[in-house]
Amino acid sequence: MRHLATVLMFCAAITAAAQHVVRLDLERTVELATDSSLTADRYRSVFQEARYAWLSWMASRKLQLELSATPLQFEQVMIQRYISDTDNDEYRQQKRLLSSANLQAQQVMEPWGGSFYASTGLAFLGNYGDYNQHQYAVTPVRVGYRQELLGFNPYRWDRQTEPMRLTVAQQQMNYSVEQAAAEAVKRFFLLAVTQEQLKMAQEQMQSCDTILAIGNRRFRIASISKAELDILTLQRSLAATALKSAQLSHQQAVRSLAVWLGMDEHTRLQLVIPTVLPRLNVAASDAIDHASHNNPNYLSMQLKELEARRDAEQLKRKKGLNASIDASIGLNQVADRFDHAWRKPLVQNQVLVSLTVPISDHGKKRNAWLAAQSKAETASRQREEQQRDTELDVTQTVAEVNQRQSMVDDAHHALRTAEDAYTAMLQRFIRGQANVNDLSLAQQYWQTARINQVTALQNFWNSYFHLRLLTLYDYLKREPIRH
């Protein structure tokens, strides 16, 4: 008996858990969509990738230190040697041991497009065999500068594109997460409509049962005809079919929203539909201004145009004369003893000037430059078109949001009127002062008004969250959206 009681309690607990209902309002739905949506998590990861790339670029602008070393290199080879005693060349075995280390610092110079560098190094060379010798070579200090004189300066362009690239990634993440929120709102109201339809189907079923019972009593006293009773019976049958269809649609909408929010697909959801709207008076000029600062389409198209112009300039520089210089000055010395290698170092100067002069490439570089220039012009036109289309979309959405507020008020007033009319008509039918057709028509008006109210709310909130998506601005909190 004790085991049976335990099993029964366990089953009761499972049943209670299975029947647990999660109540969701619109605000909580948006929070879940932006916090735990798989889409939101994926775009946060994409932003982190861009953030680390930006940090890497920032680090590249600072002083770079690098140690390169060959701790041990051993060679045992046959080498050709001239023997003066026999006046002949002979192959002799030779063993060689090498070791070296070099420490170099480099700092890029963004305005000029070159880089300063400084280094210090030490090397050891030992020969063993018929000829034994070892030497130490040291470079106490060496400083220099290298740059392309007439070439392309990538650092100047990176200083413009890299911060812009990070900002685009931040805005794109906000935009993508807000897309997840807008999609959650759509699914929320799709469920809200099916929830209201299910509630109406249940009420219709109960109403048809009640009216059919009244009709039977009135038929027995010859108050209504057989045809009118048949109509009531048919309405009850149709209500049962509509109830099953509403239950199926509701289950599908629940599953769709639950999965999108990261819940178990069998979670039972009950929505709290917002009936009170915030009073918004959004100006199109303000919305366009928010979009220009927050919408990633603006900045991403500017970045695309800037990158195209960078590529065009790079190809333009390459098609003409190119010159580069690498000059350095330092100290070095070689000795058989390590301590002697640091004595009386000698001056080491190096200057390298290189030129590249195109003679004939049959228009290869020129045509590549012209293609890049055309690409830059295309990017500029695309940026203007994207800006125009976004501003038009923002303007239309602002008009929709402002207009749909009054439509919600109208739908709510129509619902109160239809509900009062149906209640009055039902009382008249019960007293025998109205026929079945009058009651059915009043009921249809009431049901249509109920659906229209939810649909009006659905249209308003969908338009509002679409406006949020376009401008990445929260008009209720009056602040930019940051995820």
Coordinates of C-alpha atoms in Angstrom, one line a residue, residues 6-457:
T6 CA 4.1 6.7 -3.6
V7 CA 3.3 5.8 -7.2
L8 CA 0.0 7.7 -7.1
M9 CA 1.7 10.8 -5.6
F10 CA 4.4 10.6 -8.3
C11 CA 1.7 10.3 -11.0
A12 CA -0.2 13.2 -9.5
A13 CA 3.0 15.3 -9.5
I14 CA 3.6 14.5 -13.2
T15 CA 0.1 15.4 -14.1
A16 CA 0.3 18.7 -12.2
A17 CA 3.5 19.5 -13.9
A18 CA 2.1 18.6 -17.3
Q19 CA -0.9 20.9 -16.6
H20 CA 1.3 23.8 -15.6
V21 CA 0.4 26.9 -17.6
V22 CA 2.9 29.6 -18.4
R23 CA 1.3 33.0 -18.5
L24 CA 3.0 35.5 -20.9
D25 CA 2.4 39.1 -21.6
L26 CA 3.9 41.0 -24.5
E27 CA 6.8 42.5 -22.5
R28 CA 7.9 39.1 -21.1
T29 CA 7.7 37.6 -24.5
V30 CA 10.1 40.2 -25.9
E31 CA 12.5 39.7 -23.0
L32 CA 12.6 35.9 -23.6
A33 CA 13.1 36.4 -27.3
T34 CA 16.0 38.7 -26.9
D35 CA 17.6 36.8 -24.0
S36 CA 17.3 33.2 -24.8
S37 CA 16.5 33.0 -28.5
L38 CA 19.0 30.9 -30.6
T39 CA 19.0 33.6 -33.2
A40 CA 20.0 36.2 -30.6
D41 CA 22.8 34.0 -29.2
R42 CA 24.1 33.4 -32.7
Y43 CA 24.4 37.1 -33.6
R44 CA 26.0 37.9 -30.3
S45 CA 28.7 35.4 -31.2
V46 CA 29.1 37.1 -34.6
F47 CA 29.6 40.4 -32.8
Q48 CA 32.2 38.9 -30.5
E49 CA 34.1 37.8 -33.6
A50 CA 34.1 41.3 -35.0
R51 CA 35.1 42.7 -31.6
Y52 CA 38.1 40.5 -31.3
A53 CA 39.1 41.4 -34.9
W54 CA 38.9 45.1 -33.8
L55 CA 41.0 44.5 -30.7
S56 CA 43.6 42.7 -32.9
W57 CA 43.8 45.8 -35.2
M58 CA 44.1 48.1 -32.2
A59 CA 47.0 46.0 -30.9
S60 CA 48.7 46.1 -34.3
R61 CA 48.9 49.9 -34.0
K62 CA 51.0 49.7 -30.8
L63 CA 54.7 48.8 -30.4
Q64 CA 55.3 45.2 -31.5
L65 CA 58.1 43.1 -29.9
E66 CA 59.2 39.9 -31.5
L67 CA 61.9 37.5 -30.5
S68 CA 63.1 35.1 -33.2
A69 CA 65.7 32.5 -32.4
T70 CA 67.4 29.4 -33.7
P71 CA 68.7 27.8 -30.5
L72 CA 70.5 24.9 -32.3
Q73 CA 71.4 24.1 -35.9
F74 CA 73.9 21.3 -36.5
E75 CA 75.2 20.3 -39.9
Q76 CA 77.5 17.5 -40.8
V77 CA 78.3 17.8 -44.6
M78 CA 80.9 17.1 -47.2
I79 CA 82.3 20.4 -48.6
Q80 CA 84.6 21.2 -51.4
R81 CA 88.0 22.7 -50.5
Y82 CA 91.1 23.8 -52.3
I83 CA 94.3 22.1 -51.0
S84 CA 97.3 24.3 -51.8
D85 CA 99.8 21.6 -51.2
T86 CA 98.5 19.5 -54.0
D87 CA 96.9 22.3 -55.9
N88 CA 93.6 20.3 -56.1
D89 CA 90.1 20.6 -54.8
E90 CA 89.0 17.9 -52.4
Y91 CA 85.9 17.0 -50.5
R92 CA 86.3 17.0 -46.8
Q93 CA 83.9 16.3 -44.0
Q94 CA 82.9 19.4 -42.0
K95 CA 80.7 19.8 -38.9
R96 CA 79.0 23.1 -38.2
L97 CA 77.1 24.3 -35.2
L98 CA 75.0 27.5 -35.5
S99 CA 72.9 29.4 -32.9
S100 CA 71.2 32.8 -33.2
A101 CA 68.7 35.1 -31.5
N102 CA 67.2 38.4 -32.6
L103 CA 64.9 40.8 -30.7
Q104 CA 63.0 43.3 -32.9
A105 CA 60.6 46.1 -32.1
Q106 CA 58.4 47.7 -34.7
Q107 CA 56.0 50.7 -34.7
V108 CA 53.8 51.6 -37.6
M109 CA 53.5 55.3 -38.6
E110 CA 49.9 55.7 -39.8
P111 CA 50.2 59.2 -41.3
W112 CA 53.2 58.2 -43.5
G113 CA 52.4 54.5 -44.2
G114 CA 55.8 53.3 -43.1
S115 CA 57.2 51.7 -40.0
F116 CA 60.2 52.3 -37.6
Y117 CA 62.0 49.3 -36.4
A118 CA 64.9 48.6 -34.0
S119 CA 66.6 45.3 -33.3
T120 CA 69.5 43.7 -31.4
G121 CA 70.9 40.3 -32.1
L122 CA 73.5 37.6 -31.3
A123 CA 74.8 34.7 -33.4
F124 CA 77.3 31.9 -32.9
L125 CA 79.1 29.9 -35.6
G126 CA 81.3 26.9 -34.8
N127 CA 83.2 24.8 -37.4
Y128 CA 84.7 21.4 -36.4
G129 CA 86.7 19.0 -38.5
D130 CA 89.9 19.5 -40.4
Y131 CA 89.3 23.2 -39.9
N132 CA 88.2 24.3 -36.4
Q133 CA 86.9 27.7 -35.7
H134 CA 84.2 29.5 -33.8
Q135 CA 82.9 33.1 -33.9
Y136 CA 80.5 35.3 -32.2
A137 CA 78.6 38.0 -34.1
V138 CA 76.7 40.7 -32.3
T139 CA 74.5 43.5 -33.3
P140 CA 74.1 45.7 -30.2
V141 CA 71.6 48.0 -31.8
R142 CA 70.1 48.6 -35.3
V143 CA 67.4 51.2 -36.1
G144 CA 65.7 51.9 -39.4
Y145 CA 62.7 53.0 -41.3
R146 CA 60.9 51.4 -44.3
Q147 CA 58.2 52.8 -46.5
E148 CA 56.7 52.8 -49.9
L149 CA 57.3 56.4 -51.2
L150 CA 54.8 56.6 -54.0
G151 CA 52.6 53.7 -53.0
F152 CA 49.5 52.9 -51.1
N153 CA 49.1 53.7 -47.4
P154 CA 46.9 50.9 -45.9
Y155 CA 47.2 52.3 -42.3
R156 CA 45.3 55.5 -43.2
W157 CA 42.4 53.6 -44.6
D158 CA 42.3 51.0 -41.8
R159 CA 42.0 53.9 -39.3
Q160 CA 38.7 54.7 -41.0
T161 CA 37.3 51.3 -41.8
E162 CA 38.2 49.3 -38.7
P163 CA 36.3 51.4 -36.1
M164 CA 33.4 51.6 -38.6
R165 CA 33.4 47.8 -39.0
L166 CA 33.1 47.3 -35.3
T167 CA 30.2 49.8 -35.1
V168 CA 28.4 48.0 -38.0
A169 CA 28.8 44.7 -36.1
Q170 CA 27.3 46.2 -33.0
Q171 CA 24.4 47.7 -34.9
Q172 CA 23.9 44.5 -36.9
M173 CA 23.8 42.5 -33.6
N174 CA 21.2 44.9 -32.2
Y175 CA 19.2 44.7 -35.5
S176 CA 19.3 40.9 -35.6
V177 CA 18.3 40.5 -32.0
E178 CA 15.5 43.1 -32.5
Q179 CA 14.4 40.9 -35.5
A180 CA 14.0 38.0 -33.1
A181 CA 11.9 40.3 -30.9
A182 CA 9.7 41.4 -33.8
E183 CA 9.2 37.7 -34.9
A184 CA 8.3 36.8 -31.3
V185 CA 5.6 39.6 -31.4
K186 CA 4.2 38.2 -34.6
R187 CA 4.0 34.7 -33.1
F188 CA 2.5 36.2 -29.9
F189 CA -0.4 37.8 -31.7
L190 CA -0.9 34.8 -34.0
L191 CA -1.4 32.8 -30.8
A192 CA -3.5 35.6 -29.3
V193 CA -5.9 35.4 -32.3
T194 CA -6.1 31.6 -32.1
Q195 CA -6.6 31.9 -28.3
E196 CA -9.5 34.3 -28.8
Q197 CA -10.9 32.1 -31.5
L198 CA -10.7 29.1 -29.2
K199 CA -12.4 31.0 -26.4
M200 CA -15.1 32.1 -28.8
A201 CA -15.6 28.6 -30.1
Q202 CA -16.0 27.3 -26.5
E203 CA -18.4 30.1 -25.7
Q204 CA -20.2 29.4 -29.0
M205 CA -20.5 25.7 -28.1
Q206 CA -22.0 26.5 -24.7
S207 CA -24.3 29.1 -26.2
C208 CA -25.5 26.7 -28.9
D209 CA -26.2 24.1 -26.2
T210 CA -28.2 26.6 -24.2
I211 CA -30.1 28.0 -27.2
L212 CA -30.8 24.5 -28.5
A213 CA -32.3 23.5 -25.1
I214 CA -34.4 26.7 -25.2
G215 CA -35.4 25.9 -28.7
N216 CA -36.5 22.4 -27.8
R217 CA -38.7 23.8 -25.0
R218 CA -40.2 26.4 -27.3
F219 CA -40.7 23.8 -30.1
R220 CA -42.7 21.6 -27.7
I221 CA -45.1 24.5 -27.0
A222 CA -45.1 25.3 -30.7
S223 CA -43.4 28.7 -30.2
I224 CA -40.9 28.0 -33.0
S225 CA -41.1 25.9 -36.2
K226 CA -39.4 22.6 -37.0
A227 CA -37.2 24.5 -39.5
E228 CA -36.0 26.9 -36.9
L229 CA -35.2 24.0 -34.5
D230 CA -33.3 22.3 -37.3
I231 CA -31.3 25.5 -37.8
L232 CA -30.4 25.5 -34.1
T233 CA -29.3 21.9 -34.3
L234 CA -27.2 22.6 -37.4
Q235 CA -25.6 25.6 -35.6
R236 CA -24.7 23.3 -32.7
S237 CA -23.1 20.8 -35.1
L238 CA -21.1 23.5 -36.8
A239 CA -20.0 24.9 -33.5
A240 CA -18.6 21.5 -32.5
T241 CA -16.6 21.4 -35.8
A242 CA -15.4 24.9 -35.3
L243 CA -14.2 24.1 -31.8
K244 CA -12.1 21.2 -32.9
S245 CA -10.5 23.4 -35.7
A246 CA -9.8 26.2 -33.2
Q247 CA -8.2 23.7 -30.7
L248 CA -5.9 22.5 -33.5
S249 CA -4.9 26.0 -34.6
H250 CA -4.3 27.0 -31.0
Q251 CA -2.0 24.0 -30.4
Q252 CA 0.1 24.8 -33.5
A253 CA 0.4 28.5 -32.5
V254 CA 1.4 27.6 -28.9
R255 CA 4.1 25.2 -30.2
S256 CA 5.4 27.8 -32.6
L257 CA 5.8 30.5 -29.9
A258 CA 7.2 28.1 -27.3
V259 CA 9.9 26.8 -29.6
W260 CA 10.9 30.3 -30.7
L261 CA 11.3 31.3 -27.1
G262 CA 13.4 28.3 -26.3
M263 CA 10.7 26.5 -24.3
D264 CA 9.6 22.9 -24.6
E265 CA 7.2 22.4 -27.4
H266 CA 4.6 20.9 -25.1
T267 CA 4.6 23.9 -22.8
R268 CA 1.1 25.3 -22.3
L269 CA 0.9 29.0 -22.8
Q270 CA -1.7 31.5 -21.8
L271 CA -1.4 35.0 -23.1
V272 CA -2.2 38.2 -21.4
I273 CA -3.2 40.4 -24.4
P274 CA -2.4 44.1 -23.9
T275 CA -5.6 46.1 -24.2
V276 CA -4.2 49.5 -23.2
L277 CA -2.0 51.2 -25.8
P278 CA 0.8 53.7 -25.1
R279 CA 0.0 57.1 -26.5
L280 CA 2.7 57.7 -29.1
N281 CA 3.1 60.7 -31.3
V282 CA 6.1 59.8 -33.5
A283 CA 7.4 62.3 -35.9
A284 CA 8.8 61.0 -39.2
S285 CA 11.8 63.3 -39.1
D286 CA 12.8 62.1 -35.6
A287 CA 12.4 58.4 -36.7
I288 CA 14.6 59.0 -39.8
D289 CA 17.2 60.6 -37.6
H290 CA 17.2 57.6 -35.2
A291 CA 17.5 55.3 -38.2
S292 CA 20.5 57.2 -39.7
H293 CA 22.3 56.8 -36.4
N294 CA 21.3 53.2 -35.4
N295 CA 20.2 51.2 -38.5
P296 CA 23.2 49.1 -39.7
N297 CA 22.1 49.5 -43.4
Y298 CA 23.3 53.1 -43.4
L299 CA 26.8 52.5 -41.9
S300 CA 27.3 49.2 -43.7
M301 CA 26.7 50.8 -47.1
Q302 CA 29.1 53.6 -46.2
L303 CA 31.7 51.0 -45.2
K304 CA 31.1 49.2 -48.5
E305 CA 31.7 52.4 -50.4
L306 CA 34.8 53.3 -48.4
E307 CA 36.3 49.9 -49.0
A308 CA 35.6 50.2 -52.7
R309 CA 37.3 53.5 -52.9
R310 CA 40.3 52.1 -50.9
D311 CA 40.6 49.3 -53.4
A312 CA 40.4 51.8 -56.3
E313 CA 43.2 53.9 -54.8
Q314 CA 45.4 50.9 -54.2
L315 CA 45.1 49.8 -57.9
K316 CA 45.6 53.4 -59.0
R317 CA 48.9 53.5 -57.1
K318 CA 50.0 50.2 -58.5
K319 CA 49.5 51.1 -62.1
G320 CA 52.2 53.8 -62.0
L321 CA 55.7 54.2 -60.8
N322 CA 56.3 52.6 -57.4
A323 CA 59.3 53.3 -55.1
S324 CA 60.2 52.1 -51.6
I325 CA 63.0 52.8 -49.2
D326 CA 64.5 50.8 -46.3
A327 CA 67.3 52.6 -44.4
S328 CA 68.9 51.6 -41.2
I329 CA 72.0 52.4 -39.1
G330 CA 73.5 50.3 -36.3
L331 CA 76.5 48.7 -34.8
N332 CA 78.0 45.2 -35.2
Q333 CA 81.1 43.2 -34.5
V334 CA 82.6 39.7 -34.9
A335 CA 85.2 38.0 -32.6
D336 CA 86.4 34.7 -31.5
R337 CA 85.4 35.4 -27.9
F338 CA 82.1 36.4 -26.7
D339 CA 83.3 39.3 -24.6
H340 CA 85.6 40.6 -27.4
A341 CA 82.6 40.8 -29.7
W342 CA 81.2 43.7 -27.7
R343 CA 84.4 45.7 -28.0
K344 CA 84.9 48.5 -30.5
P345 CA 81.7 47.8 -32.5
L346 CA 81.7 48.9 -36.1
V347 CA 79.1 51.1 -37.8
Q348 CA 76.6 49.2 -40.0
N349 CA 74.7 51.3 -42.5
Q350 CA 72.2 50.0 -45.0
V351 CA 70.1 51.9 -47.5
L352 CA 67.8 50.1 -50.0
V353 CA 65.9 52.0 -52.6
S354 CA 63.8 50.0 -55.0
L355 CA 61.8 51.1 -58.1
T356 CA 59.1 49.4 -60.1
V357 CA 58.4 50.9 -63.5
P358 CA 55.6 49.4 -65.6
I359 CA 56.5 49.3 -69.2
S360 CA 53.8 47.3 -70.9
D361 CA 51.1 45.1 -69.5
H362 CA 48.5 45.6 -72.3
G363 CA 46.2 47.6 -70.1
K364 CA 46.0 45.0 -67.3
K365 CA 46.5 47.4 -64.4
R366 CA 44.6 50.3 -65.9
N367 CA 41.6 48.2 -66.6
A368 CA 41.7 46.7 -63.1
W369 CA 41.8 50.3 -61.7
L370 CA 38.9 51.3 -64.0
A371 CA 36.9 48.3 -62.8
A372 CA 37.5 49.2 -59.1
Q373 CA 36.6 52.8 -59.8
S374 CA 33.3 51.6 -61.3
K375 CA 32.7 49.4 -58.3
A376 CA 33.2 52.4 -56.0
E377 CA 30.7 54.5 -58.0
T378 CA 28.2 51.6 -57.9
A379 CA 28.6 51.3 -54.1
S380 CA 27.9 55.1 -53.8
R381 CA 24.7 54.7 -55.8
Q382 CA 23.7 51.7 -53.8
R383 CA 24.2 53.6 -50.6
E384 CA 22.0 56.4 -51.8
E385 CA 19.3 54.0 -52.9
Q386 CA 19.5 52.1 -49.6
Q387 CA 19.2 55.4 -47.7
R388 CA 16.2 56.4 -49.8
D389 CA 14.4 53.1 -49.4
T390 CA 15.0 53.0 -45.6
E391 CA 13.7 56.5 -45.1
L392 CA 10.6 55.7 -47.2
D393 CA 10.0 52.6 -45.1
V394 CA 10.5 54.5 -41.9
T395 CA 8.0 57.3 -43.0
Q396 CA 5.4 54.7 -44.0
T397 CA 5.8 52.8 -40.8
V398 CA 5.5 55.9 -38.7
A399 CA 2.2 56.8 -40.5
E400 CA 1.0 53.2 -39.8
V401 CA 1.8 53.4 -36.1
N402 CA 0.1 56.7 -35.7
Q403 CA -3.0 55.6 -37.6
R404 CA -3.4 52.2 -36.1
Q405 CA -3.7 53.7 -32.6
S406 CA -7.0 55.2 -33.6
M407 CA -8.0 52.0 -35.3
V408 CA -7.5 50.1 -32.0
D409 CA -9.8 52.7 -30.3
D410 CA -12.4 52.2 -33.0
A411 CA -12.2 48.4 -32.7
H412 CA -12.6 48.6 -28.9
H413 CA -15.7 50.9 -29.2
A414 CA -17.2 48.6 -31.9
L415 CA -16.6 45.6 -29.6
R416 CA -18.5 47.2 -26.7
T417 CA -21.4 48.1 -29.0
A418 CA -21.6 44.6 -30.6
E419 CA -21.4 42.9 -27.1
D420 CA -24.3 45.1 -25.8
A421 CA -26.3 44.4 -28.9
Y422 CA -25.8 40.6 -28.6
T423 CA -26.7 40.6 -24.9
A424 CA -29.8 42.5 -25.6
M425 CA -30.8 40.3 -28.5
L426 CA -30.1 37.1 -26.4
Q427 CA -32.5 38.4 -23.8
R428 CA -35.2 39.2 -26.4
F429 CA -34.7 35.6 -27.9
I430 CA -35.2 34.1 -24.4
R431 CA -38.4 36.1 -24.0
G432 CA -39.6 35.1 -27.4
Q433 CA -39.3 38.6 -28.9
A434 CA -36.6 37.7 -31.5
N435 CA -36.1 34.8 -33.9
V436 CA -33.1 32.6 -34.6
N437 CA -31.8 34.7 -37.5
D438 CA -31.8 37.9 -35.5
L439 CA -29.8 36.1 -32.7
S440 CA -27.3 34.5 -35.1
L441 CA -26.7 37.9 -36.8
A442 CA -26.1 39.6 -33.5
Q443 CA -23.8 36.8 -32.4
Q444 CA -21.8 37.1 -35.7
Y445 CA -21.4 40.8 -35.3
W446 CA -20.1 40.3 -31.7
Q447 CA -17.6 37.6 -32.7
T448 CA -16.4 39.6 -35.7
A449 CA -15.8 42.6 -33.4
R450 CA -13.8 40.5 -30.9
I451 CA -11.5 39.2 -33.7
N452 CA -11.3 42.7 -35.1
Q453 CA -10.1 44.1 -31.8
V454 CA -7.3 41.5 -31.5
T455 CA -6.4 42.0 -35.1
A456 CA -6.2 45.8 -34.6
L457 CA -3.9 45.2 -31.6

